[in-house]
Amino acid sequence: MPTSRTGRPPVRRAGRSPAGVPRDNPVRRLYLRARKAWDRPLTAYYLILGGSLLITVLGLVMVYSASQITALQLSLPGSYFFRKQFLAALIGGVLLFAASRMPVKLHRALAYPILAGAVFMMILVQVPGIGLSVNGNQNWISLGGSFQIQPSEFGKLALVLWGADLLARKQDKRLLTQWKHMLVPLVPAAFMLLGLIMLGGDMGTAIILTAILFGLLWLAGAPTRLFVGVLSVALAIGFLLIKTSPNRMSRLACIGATEPGPHDTCWQAVHGIYALASGGLFGSGLGASVEKWGQLPEAHTDFIFAITGEELGLAGTLSVLALFAALGYAGIRVAGRTEDPFVRYAAGGVTTWITAQAVINIGAVLGLLPIAGVPLPLFSYGGSALLPTMFAIGLLIAFAREDPAARAALAMRQPRFGRKRGAVRESARAAGPRRWNTMRRRASAARSSGER
């Protein structure tokens, strides 16, 4: 080895990187590591499971905080609404677990019974002596005591399952290339559900149902002309329903309002903004809301997001938004990676339902949209809304588990009792190759791509 003049071995210097080639930096390494973790086969599974549980738990906390004053004003125990919501969450947890363990064939078999049950209950709502009117809407059925049920909430789940099964069967027979098979009987059945809901005056739920219908048509590859035609008819009917109702017109006039206005028509919208504005960065503290002391109507239901902003501040509201965004991304990822048309339509329908309802609720609280009277999914008080939503989350979890790569990863991480890890690896290999980078949307070769 050559030595230097001092007798010591020469010091090796690091070679310079070629010109134009950036050196690896910690930010890029972190980005690549996060991207690799984000593209793992179980990412969607953990996002759906963890995101939905966090939203539900945080919702229980906020329901307890926001409903105490309302309960005391009604001469009820302070934890009255929280206990009912907690019971609904327990039942919903059982439904979520059952739905997540059901095979896809059983989900398809339940489509028609759930649709028939939802239609039957929505007809019962209009029967005198059975249906109840709450806040001017005839859309409730009393179950005895203080328990009530809103059948229109189950109509969302019914449309998702039945519509997904219908479109999947038509795609298998290569009938979706014809516009009449794409529309019939999906659109007439959806309009029947919308008519039953509008008989009770619940336009907010009707908007969510319309969003689910458009989501299914979009996933089915509806041409732009057909899509725009159905959208134009829906907008015309919606404009007519809003124009003929003074209550709906007043809600439309409260978009962006900063004053309650004459006769306090925008009282709820304005005080929702007051609650958000007084929260600051980290809020006034859990339980320290001022608006829930009678100033803000429906503080624990439709406007619970405003109380969240007042008590937990911008940090709390952004956390809720991030959880819903992660849930929406995971649903889109499940729909994009599957080869089963029913899974694609059902996952896309559930994702459209939850994200559209969250956007409408939060948009109304922020003063960007009219107040539609829809709850924040998994977060607001209301067992009728919580139960079908948690069942729908169970659907997404089941679909995420059905992916071959996710099934193999779960088999590797959760070996059954009494089985050796080597046997588990063999079963994982038999399940199929890992498909981690398959975000592209799969469509049948025979189906027309349509106009976009």
CSV table of C-alpha atoms in Angstrom, one decimal:
chain,number,residue,atom,x,y,z
A,1,MET,CA,0.0,0.0,0.0
A,2,PRO,CA,1.5,3.4,-0.9
A,3,THR,CA,2.2,5.7,2.0
A,4,SER,CA,2.4,9.4,2.4
A,5,ARG,CA,5.5,11.3,3.3
A,6,THR,CA,4.7,11.1,7.0
A,7,GLY,CA,4.5,7.3,6.7
A,8,ARG,CA,0.8,7.1,7.3
A,9,PRO,CA,-1.6,5.5,4.8
A,10,PRO,CA,-3.3,8.1,2.6
A,11,VAL,CA,-6.8,9.3,3.5
A,12,ARG,CA,-9.5,8.2,1.0
A,13,ARG,CA,-11.7,11.1,-0.1
A,14,ALA,CA,-15.3,10.7,-1.0
A,15,GLY,CA,-15.8,11.0,-4.7
A,16,ARG,CA,-17.8,13.9,-5.9
A,17,SER,CA,-21.2,13.2,-7.5
A,18,PRO,CA,-21.4,13.8,-11.2
A,19,ALA,CA,-22.7,17.2,-12.3
A,20,GLY,CA,-26.5,17.4,-12.5
A,21,VAL,CA,-27.1,14.4,-10.2
A,22,PRO,CA,-28.5,15.6,-6.8
A,23,ARG,CA,-27.2,14.0,-3.7
A,24,ASP,CA,-29.6,11.9,-1.6
A,25,ASN,CA,-31.0,14.0,1.2
A,26,PRO,CA,-33.0,13.0,4.3
A,27,VAL,CA,-36.2,14.6,3.0
A,28,ARG,CA,-36.1,12.5,-0.1
A,29,ARG,CA,-35.3,9.3,1.9
A,30,LEU,CA,-38.2,10.1,4.2
A,31,TYR,CA,-40.5,10.6,1.2
A,32,LEU,CA,-39.5,7.4,-0.5
A,33,ARG,CA,-39.9,5.5,2.8
A,34,ALA,CA,-43.4,7.0,3.3
A,35,ARG,CA,-44.4,6.2,-0.2
A,36,LYS,CA,-43.2,2.6,0.2
A,37,ALA,CA,-45.2,2.2,3.4
A,38,TRP,CA,-48.2,3.9,1.8
A,39,ASP,CA,-48.3,1.4,-1.1
A,40,ARG,CA,-48.3,-1.7,1.1
A,41,PRO,CA,-51.2,-4.1,0.6
A,42,LEU,CA,-52.7,-3.5,4.1
A,43,THR,CA,-52.6,0.3,4.0
A,44,ALA,CA,-56.3,0.5,2.9
A,45,TYR,CA,-57.3,-2.0,5.5
A,46,TYR,CA,-55.7,-0.2,8.4
A,47,LEU,CA,-56.9,3.2,7.2
A,48,ILE,CA,-60.5,2.1,7.0
A,49,LEU,CA,-60.4,0.3,10.4
A,50,GLY,CA,-58.4,2.8,12.3
A,51,GLY,CA,-59.9,5.9,10.7
A,52,SER,CA,-63.5,4.8,11.3
A,53,LEU,CA,-62.8,3.8,14.9
A,54,LEU,CA,-61.1,7.1,15.6
A,55,ILE,CA,-64.0,9.1,14.1
A,56,THR,CA,-66.5,7.1,16.1
A,57,VAL,CA,-64.6,7.4,19.4
A,58,LEU,CA,-64.0,11.2,19.0
A,59,GLY,CA,-67.7,11.5,18.0
A,60,LEU,CA,-68.8,9.9,21.2
A,61,VAL,CA,-66.6,12.3,23.2
A,62,MET,CA,-68.0,15.3,21.4
A,63,VAL,CA,-71.6,14.0,21.6
A,64,TYR,CA,-71.2,13.8,25.4
A,65,SER,CA,-69.7,17.3,25.6
A,66,ALA,CA,-72.2,19.0,23.2
A,67,SER,CA,-75.4,17.3,24.5
A,68,GLN,CA,-75.1,17.8,28.2
A,69,ILE,CA,-76.8,21.2,28.3
A,70,THR,CA,-79.6,20.1,25.9
A,71,ALA,CA,-80.3,17.1,28.1
A,72,LEU,CA,-80.4,19.2,31.2
A,73,GLN,CA,-82.8,21.7,29.6
A,74,LEU,CA,-85.1,18.8,28.8
A,75,SER,CA,-85.0,17.7,32.5
A,76,LEU,CA,-82.9,14.6,31.5
A,77,PRO,CA,-79.6,13.3,32.9
A,78,GLY,CA,-76.6,15.0,31.5
A,79,SER,CA,-75.4,11.7,29.9
A,80,TYR,CA,-78.7,10.8,28.4
A,81,PHE,CA,-77.8,11.3,24.7
A,82,PHE,CA,-74.3,9.9,25.2
A,83,ARG,CA,-75.7,6.7,26.7
A,84,LYS,CA,-78.0,6.2,23.7
A,85,GLN,CA,-75.2,7.0,21.2
A,86,PHE,CA,-72.9,4.6,23.1
A,87,LEU,CA,-75.5,1.8,22.9
A,88,ALA,CA,-75.9,2.5,19.2
A,89,ALA,CA,-72.1,2.4,18.7
A,90,LEU,CA,-72.0,-1.0,20.5
A,91,ILE,CA,-74.7,-2.4,18.2
A,92,GLY,CA,-73.0,-0.8,15.2
A,93,GLY,CA,-69.7,-2.4,16.2
A,94,VAL,CA,-71.3,-5.8,16.1
A,95,LEU,CA,-72.7,-5.0,12.6
A,96,LEU,CA,-69.3,-3.8,11.5
A,97,PHE,CA,-67.6,-7.0,12.7
A,98,ALA,CA,-70.3,-9.2,11.1
A,99,ALA,CA,-70.1,-7.3,7.8
A,100,SER,CA,-66.3,-7.4,7.7
A,101,ARG,CA,-66.4,-11.2,8.1
A,102,MET,CA,-69.1,-11.9,5.6
A,103,PRO,CA,-68.1,-13.3,2.2
A,104,VAL,CA,-68.9,-11.2,-0.9
A,105,LYS,CA,-71.6,-13.7,-2.0
A,106,LEU,CA,-73.5,-13.1,1.2
A,107,HIS,CA,-73.4,-9.4,0.8
A,108,ARG,CA,-74.9,-9.8,-2.7
A,109,ALA,CA,-77.6,-12.1,-1.3
A,110,LEU,CA,-78.5,-9.4,1.3
A,111,ALA,CA,-79.1,-6.7,-1.4
A,112,TYR,CA,-82.7,-7.5,-2.2
A,113,PRO,CA,-83.9,-8.2,1.4
A,114,ILE,CA,-82.3,-4.9,2.6
A,115,LEU,CA,-83.9,-3.0,-0.3
A,116,ALA,CA,-87.3,-4.6,0.3
A,117,GLY,CA,-87.1,-3.9,4.1
A,118,ALA,CA,-86.1,-0.2,3.5
A,119,VAL,CA,-88.9,0.4,1.1
A,120,PHE,CA,-91.4,-1.2,3.4
A,121,MET,CA,-90.3,0.9,6.4
A,122,MET,CA,-90.4,4.1,4.3
A,123,ILE,CA,-94.0,3.3,3.4
A,124,LEU,CA,-94.8,2.7,7.0
A,125,VAL,CA,-93.5,6.2,7.8
A,126,GLN,CA,-96.5,7.7,5.8
A,127,VAL,CA,-99.0,5.6,7.7
A,128,PRO,CA,-100.9,7.8,10.3
A,129,GLY,CA,-100.2,6.6,13.8
A,130,ILE,CA,-96.9,4.9,12.9
A,131,GLY,CA,-94.8,7.6,11.3
A,132,LEU,CA,-93.6,10.5,13.4
A,133,SER,CA,-92.8,14.1,12.5
A,134,VAL,CA,-89.5,15.6,13.8
A,135,ASN,CA,-88.6,19.2,13.0
A,136,GLY,CA,-91.2,19.3,10.3
A,137,ASN,CA,-90.1,16.1,8.5
A,138,GLN,CA,-92.2,13.0,8.5
A,139,ASN,CA,-89.5,10.4,8.3
A,140,TRP,CA,-89.4,8.6,11.7
A,141,ILE,CA,-90.9,5.4,13.2
A,142,SER,CA,-91.3,5.0,17.0
A,143,LEU,CA,-89.9,1.8,18.4
A,144,GLY,CA,-91.3,2.4,21.9
A,145,GLY,CA,-90.1,4.7,24.7
A,146,SER,CA,-87.5,7.2,23.6
A,147,PHE,CA,-86.2,5.0,20.7
A,148,GLN,CA,-87.0,6.0,17.1
A,149,ILE,CA,-85.7,4.9,13.7
A,150,GLN,CA,-85.3,6.7,10.5
A,151,PRO,CA,-85.8,4.3,7.6
A,152,SER,CA,-84.4,6.6,5.0
A,153,GLU,CA,-80.9,6.1,6.4
A,154,PHE,CA,-81.2,2.4,5.6
A,155,GLY,CA,-82.3,3.4,2.1
A,156,LYS,CA,-78.7,4.6,1.4
A,157,LEU,CA,-77.3,1.2,2.3
A,158,ALA,CA,-80.0,-0.5,0.2
A,159,LEU,CA,-79.2,1.5,-2.9
A,160,VAL,CA,-75.5,0.8,-2.6
A,161,LEU,CA,-75.8,-3.0,-2.2
A,162,TRP,CA,-78.7,-3.4,-4.7
A,163,GLY,CA,-77.2,-1.1,-7.3
A,164,ALA,CA,-73.8,-2.7,-7.1
A,165,ASP,CA,-75.3,-6.2,-7.5
A,166,LEU,CA,-77.4,-5.0,-10.4
A,167,LEU,CA,-74.6,-3.4,-12.3
A,168,ALA,CA,-72.2,-6.3,-11.6
A,169,ARG,CA,-74.6,-8.8,-13.1
A,170,LYS,CA,-75.2,-6.6,-16.1
A,171,GLN,CA,-71.5,-6.2,-16.6
A,172,ASP,CA,-71.0,-9.9,-16.5
A,173,LYS,CA,-73.5,-10.2,-19.3
A,174,ARG,CA,-71.9,-7.3,-21.2
A,175,LEU,CA,-75.1,-5.2,-21.2
A,176,LEU,CA,-73.6,-2.0,-19.8
A,177,THR,CA,-72.7,-0.9,-23.3
A,178,GLN,CA,-76.3,-0.1,-23.9
A,179,TRP,CA,-77.7,3.0,-22.2
A,180,LYS,CA,-81.1,1.5,-21.5
A,181,HIS,CA,-79.5,-1.3,-19.5
A,182,MET,CA,-77.4,1.1,-17.6
A,183,LEU,CA,-80.4,3.2,-16.6
A,184,VAL,CA,-83.1,0.6,-16.2
A,185,PRO,CA,-84.0,-0.4,-13.5
A,186,LEU,CA,-81.4,1.4,-11.5
A,187,VAL,CA,-82.6,5.0,-12.1
A,188,PRO,CA,-86.4,4.2,-11.7
A,189,ALA,CA,-85.7,2.3,-8.4
A,190,ALA,CA,-83.6,5.2,-7.1
A,191,PHE,CA,-86.3,7.7,-8.1
A,192,MET,CA,-88.8,5.5,-6.2
A,193,LEU,CA,-86.6,5.8,-3.0
A,194,LEU,CA,-86.2,9.5,-3.6
A,195,GLY,CA,-90.0,9.9,-3.9
A,196,LEU,CA,-90.7,8.1,-0.7
A,197,ILE,CA,-88.1,10.2,1.1
A,198,MET,CA,-89.4,13.5,-0.3
A,199,LEU,CA,-92.9,12.6,0.9
A,200,GLY,CA,-91.5,13.2,4.3
A,201,GLY,CA,-89.8,16.4,3.3
A,202,ASP,CA,-86.2,15.2,4.0
A,203,MET,CA,-84.3,16.8,1.1
A,204,GLY,CA,-80.9,16.4,2.8
A,205,THR,CA,-81.1,12.6,2.7
A,206,ALA,CA,-82.5,12.8,-0.9
A,207,ILE,CA,-79.4,14.7,-1.9
A,208,ILE,CA,-77.1,12.0,-0.5
A,209,LEU,CA,-79.1,9.3,-2.3
A,210,THR,CA,-78.7,11.2,-5.5
A,211,ALA,CA,-75.0,11.4,-5.0
A,212,ILE,CA,-74.8,7.6,-4.5
A,213,LEU,CA,-76.8,7.2,-7.8
A,214,PHE,CA,-74.4,9.4,-9.7
A,215,GLY,CA,-71.4,7.6,-8.2
A,216,LEU,CA,-72.7,4.2,-9.3
A,217,LEU,CA,-73.4,5.6,-12.8
A,218,TRP,CA,-69.9,7.1,-13.0
A,219,LEU,CA,-68.3,3.8,-11.9
A,220,ALA,CA,-70.3,1.9,-14.5
A,221,GLY,CA,-68.8,4.1,-17.2
A,222,ALA,CA,-71.8,6.2,-18.1
A,223,PRO,CA,-71.2,8.4,-21.2
A,224,THR,CA,-71.0,12.1,-20.5
A,225,ARG,CA,-74.2,12.9,-22.4
A,226,LEU,CA,-76.1,10.3,-20.4
A,227,PHE,CA,-74.5,11.4,-17.2
A,228,VAL,CA,-75.3,15.1,-17.9
A,229,GLY,CA,-78.9,14.2,-18.9
A,230,VAL,CA,-79.6,12.5,-15.6
A,231,LEU,CA,-77.9,15.3,-13.7
A,232,SER,CA,-80.0,17.9,-15.5
A,233,VAL,CA,-83.2,16.2,-14.6
A,234,ALA,CA,-82.1,15.9,-10.9
A,235,LEU,CA,-81.1,19.6,-10.8
A,236,ALA,CA,-84.4,20.6,-12.4
A,237,ILE,CA,-86.4,18.6,-9.8
A,238,GLY,CA,-84.3,19.9,-7.0
A,239,PHE,CA,-84.7,23.6,-8.1
A,240,LEU,CA,-88.5,23.1,-8.3
A,241,LEU,CA,-88.6,21.6,-4.8
A,242,ILE,CA,-86.5,24.4,-3.4
A,243,LYS,CA,-88.4,27.2,-5.2
A,244,THR,CA,-91.7,26.0,-3.9
A,245,SER,CA,-90.6,25.8,-0.3
A,246,PRO,CA,-90.1,29.0,1.7
A,247,ASN,CA,-88.1,27.1,4.3
A,248,ARG,CA,-85.6,25.8,1.8
A,249,MET,CA,-85.4,29.2,0.1
A,250,SER,CA,-84.5,30.7,3.5
A,251,ARG,CA,-81.8,28.1,4.0
A,252,LEU,CA,-80.4,28.9,0.6
A,253,ALA,CA,-80.3,32.6,1.4
A,254,CYS,CA,-78.2,31.9,4.6
A,255,ILE,CA,-75.1,30.9,2.6
A,256,GLY,CA,-72.3,33.1,3.8
A,257,ALA,CA,-74.5,35.0,6.2
A,258,THR,CA,-72.7,36.9,9.0
A,259,GLU,CA,-75.9,38.3,10.7
A,260,PRO,CA,-79.0,36.5,11.9
A,261,GLY,CA,-81.1,38.7,9.6
A,262,PRO,CA,-84.8,39.6,10.0
A,263,HIS,CA,-86.8,37.2,12.2
A,264,ASP,CA,-83.5,35.4,13.0
A,265,THR,CA,-83.8,33.2,9.9
A,266,CYS,CA,-80.1,32.6,9.7
A,267,TRP,CA,-79.6,32.2,13.5
A,268,GLN,CA,-78.3,28.6,13.3
A,269,ALA,CA,-75.9,29.3,10.4
A,270,VAL,CA,-74.5,32.5,12.0
A,271,HIS,CA,-74.0,30.9,15.5
A,272,GLY,CA,-72.2,28.0,13.9
A,273,ILE,CA,-69.7,30.5,12.4
A,274,TYR,CA,-69.4,32.2,15.8
A,275,ALA,CA,-68.5,28.8,17.4
A,276,LEU,CA,-65.8,28.1,14.9
A,277,ALA,CA,-64.4,31.6,15.1
A,278,SER,CA,-64.1,31.6,18.9
A,279,GLY,CA,-62.2,28.3,18.9
A,280,GLY,CA,-58.9,29.7,17.8
A,281,LEU,CA,-56.0,27.4,17.1
A,282,PHE,CA,-56.4,24.9,20.0
A,283,GLY,CA,-59.9,25.7,21.2
A,284,SER,CA,-61.4,26.8,24.5
A,285,GLY,CA,-61.0,23.3,26.0
A,286,LEU,CA,-63.2,20.1,26.0
A,287,GLY,CA,-66.5,20.9,27.6
A,288,ALA,CA,-66.0,24.7,27.6
A,289,SER,CA,-68.2,25.6,24.7
A,290,VAL,CA,-70.4,28.7,25.1
A,291,GLU,CA,-72.6,28.2,22.0
A,292,LYS,CA,-74.0,24.9,23.3
A,293,TRP,CA,-75.7,26.7,26.2
A,294,GLY,CA,-78.8,27.2,24.0
A,295,GLN,CA,-77.4,29.6,21.4
A,296,LEU,CA,-76.7,27.0,18.7
A,297,PRO,CA,-79.6,24.7,17.8
A,298,GLU,CA,-78.8,21.0,17.1
A,299,ALA,CA,-75.4,21.4,18.7
A,300,HIS,CA,-75.0,17.6,19.1
A,301,THR,CA,-76.4,16.5,15.8
A,302,ASP,CA,-76.1,18.6,12.6
A,303,PHE,CA,-73.8,21.2,14.0
A,304,ILE,CA,-71.5,19.1,16.2
A,305,PHE,CA,-68.6,20.1,13.9
A,306,ALA,CA,-69.0,23.7,15.1
A,307,ILE,CA,-68.8,22.6,18.7
A,308,THR,CA,-65.7,20.6,17.8
A,309,GLY,CA,-64.1,23.7,16.4
A,310,GLU,CA,-65.0,25.8,19.4
A,311,GLU,CA,-63.7,23.3,22.0
A,312,LEU,CA,-60.8,21.7,20.1
A,313,GLY,CA,-60.0,24.6,17.8
A,314,LEU,CA,-58.5,24.4,14.3
A,315,ALA,CA,-56.3,21.5,15.3
A,316,GLY,CA,-59.4,19.4,16.2
A,317,THR,CA,-61.3,20.3,13.0
A,318,LEU,CA,-58.4,19.6,10.8
A,319,SER,CA,-57.9,16.2,12.5
A,320,VAL,CA,-61.5,15.3,11.7
A,321,LEU,CA,-61.0,16.4,8.1
A,322,ALA,CA,-57.8,14.4,7.8
A,323,LEU,CA,-59.6,11.2,9.1
A,324,PHE,CA,-62.4,11.6,6.6
A,325,ALA,CA,-59.9,12.3,3.8
A,326,ALA,CA,-58.0,9.1,4.8
A,327,LEU,CA,-61.2,7.1,4.8
A,328,GLY,CA,-62.2,8.4,1.4
A,329,TYR,CA,-58.8,7.7,-0.1
A,330,ALA,CA,-58.9,4.1,1.3
A,331,GLY,CA,-62.3,3.5,-0.2
A,332,ILE,CA,-61.2,4.7,-3.6
A,333,ARG,CA,-58.1,2.5,-3.3
A,334,VAL,CA,-60.2,-0.6,-2.5
A,335,ALA,CA,-62.5,0.2,-5.5
A,336,GLY,CA,-59.5,0.7,-7.8
A,337,ARG,CA,-57.5,-2.4,-7.0
A,338,THR,CA,-60.3,-5.0,-7.2
A,339,GLU,CA,-61.1,-7.2,-10.2
A,340,ASP,CA,-64.6,-8.0,-8.8
A,341,PRO,CA,-67.2,-5.6,-10.4
A,342,PHE,CA,-69.5,-5.9,-7.4
A,343,VAL,CA,-66.7,-4.9,-5.0
A,344,ARG,CA,-65.8,-2.0,-7.2
A,345,TYR,CA,-69.4,-0.6,-7.4
A,346,ALA,CA,-70.2,-1.3,-3.7
A,347,ALA,CA,-66.9,0.2,-2.4
A,348,GLY,CA,-67.3,3.2,-4.7
A,349,GLY,CA,-70.9,3.7,-3.6
A,350,VAL,CA,-70.0,3.6,0.1
A,351,THR,CA,-67.2,6.0,-0.4
A,352,THR,CA,-69.4,8.4,-2.3
A,353,TRP,CA,-72.0,8.2,0.4
A,354,ILE,CA,-69.7,8.9,3.3
A,355,THR,CA,-67.6,11.6,1.6
A,356,ALA,CA,-70.6,13.4,0.1
A,357,GLN,CA,-72.5,13.5,3.4
A,358,ALA,CA,-69.4,14.7,5.2
A,359,VAL,CA,-68.8,17.5,2.6
A,360,ILE,CA,-72.5,18.6,2.8
A,361,ASN,CA,-72.5,18.7,6.6
A,362,ILE,CA,-69.2,20.5,7.0
A,363,GLY,CA,-70.0,22.8,4.1
A,364,ALA,CA,-73.2,23.9,5.8
A,365,VAL,CA,-71.4,24.5,9.2
A,366,LEU,CA,-68.8,26.6,7.4
A,367,GLY,CA,-71.5,28.6,5.6
A,368,LEU,CA,-70.5,27.4,2.2
A,369,LEU,CA,-73.6,25.3,1.5
A,370,PRO,CA,-77.2,25.5,2.6
A,371,ILE,CA,-78.1,23.7,5.8
A,372,ALA,CA,-79.4,20.3,4.6
A,373,GLY,CA,-80.0,18.7,8.0
A,374,VAL,CA,-77.8,15.7,7.4
A,375,PRO,CA,-75.5,14.4,10.2
A,376,LEU,CA,-71.8,14.1,10.1
A,377,PRO,CA,-71.1,10.3,9.4
A,378,LEU,CA,-69.9,8.3,12.4
A,379,PHE,CA,-69.6,11.6,14.4
A,380,SER,CA,-73.0,13.2,15.0
A,381,TYR,CA,-75.6,11.9,17.4
A,382,GLY,CA,-78.2,9.6,15.9
A,383,GLY,CA,-78.4,5.8,16.0
A,384,SER,CA,-80.4,5.5,12.8
A,385,ALA,CA,-77.5,7.1,10.9
A,386,LEU,CA,-74.8,5.3,12.8
A,387,LEU,CA,-75.9,1.7,12.3
A,388,PRO,CA,-76.1,1.6,8.5
A,389,THR,CA,-72.9,3.6,8.2
A,390,MET,CA,-70.9,1.2,10.5
A,391,PHE,CA,-72.3,-1.7,8.5
A,392,ALA,CA,-71.1,0.1,5.3
A,393,ILE,CA,-67.6,0.5,6.9
A,394,GLY,CA,-67.7,-3.2,7.6
A,395,LEU,CA,-68.3,-3.7,3.9
A,396,LEU,CA,-65.2,-1.7,3.0
A,397,ILE,CA,-63.1,-3.7,5.5
A,398,ALA,CA,-64.3,-7.0,4.0
A,399,PHE,CA,-63.5,-5.8,0.5
A,400,ALA,CA,-60.0,-4.6,1.7
A,401,ARG,CA,-59.4,-8.1,3.2
A,402,GLU,CA,-60.4,-9.8,-0.1
A,403,ASP,CA,-57.4,-8.4,-2.0
A,404,PRO,CA,-55.0,-11.4,-2.6
A,405,ALA,CA,-52.0,-9.4,-1.4
A,406,ALA,CA,-53.8,-8.2,1.7
A,407,ARG,CA,-55.0,-11.7,2.4
A,408,ALA,CA,-51.5,-13.0,2.1
A,409,ALA,CA,-50.1,-10.3,4.4
A,410,LEU,CA,-52.8,-11.0,7.0
A,411,ALA,CA,-51.9,-14.7,6.9
A,412,MET,CA,-48.3,-13.8,7.5
A,413,ARG,CA,-49.0,-11.6,10.4
A,414,GLN,CA,-51.8,-13.5,12.0
A,415,PRO,CA,-51.0,-17.3,11.9
A,416,ARG,CA,-53.7,-19.5,13.3
A,417,PHE,CA,-53.2,-21.3,16.6
A,418,GLY,CA,-51.3,-24.6,16.2
A,419,ARG,CA,-49.9,-23.8,12.7
A,420,LYS,CA,-46.3,-23.3,12.0
A,421,ARG,CA,-45.2,-20.0,10.4
A,422,GLY,CA,-43.7,-22.0,7.4
A,423,ALA,CA,-47.2,-23.4,6.7
A,424,VAL,CA,-48.6,-19.9,6.8
A,425,ARG,CA,-46.0,-18.7,4.3
A,426,GLU,CA,-47.0,-21.6,2.0
A,427,SER,CA,-50.7,-20.7,2.2
A,428,ALA,CA,-49.8,-17.0,1.6
A,429,ARG,CA,-47.9,-18.0,-1.6
A,430,ALA,CA,-50.9,-20.1,-2.7
A,431,ALA,CA,-53.2,-17.1,-2.2
A,432,GLY,CA,-51.5,-15.4,-5.2
A,433,PRO,CA,-48.8,-13.0,-6.1
A,434,ARG,CA,-48.5,-9.7,-4.2
A,435,ARG,CA,-50.0,-6.9,-6.2
A,436,TRP,CA,-48.9,-3.8,-4.4
A,437,ASN,CA,-48.8,-1.3,-7.3
A,438,THR,CA,-52.2,-2.0,-8.9
A,439,MET,CA,-54.0,1.3,-8.5
A,440,ARG,CA,-55.2,1.4,-12.0
A,441,ARG,CA,-58.9,1.1,-12.6
A,442,ARG,CA,-59.9,-2.2,-14.0
A,443,ALA,CA,-62.8,-2.4,-16.4
A,444,SER,CA,-64.2,-5.1,-18.6
A,445,ALA,CA,-62.7,-5.2,-22.1
A,446,ALA,CA,-66.2,-5.5,-23.6
A,447,ARG,CA,-67.5,-2.4,-21.7
A,448,SER,CA,-67.4,0.9,-23.5
A,449,SER,CA,-65.2,3.5,-21.8
A,450,GLY,CA,-67.7,6.2,-22.6
A,451,GLU,CA,-67.1,9.8,-23.0
A,452,ARG,CA,-65.3,11.8,-20.3
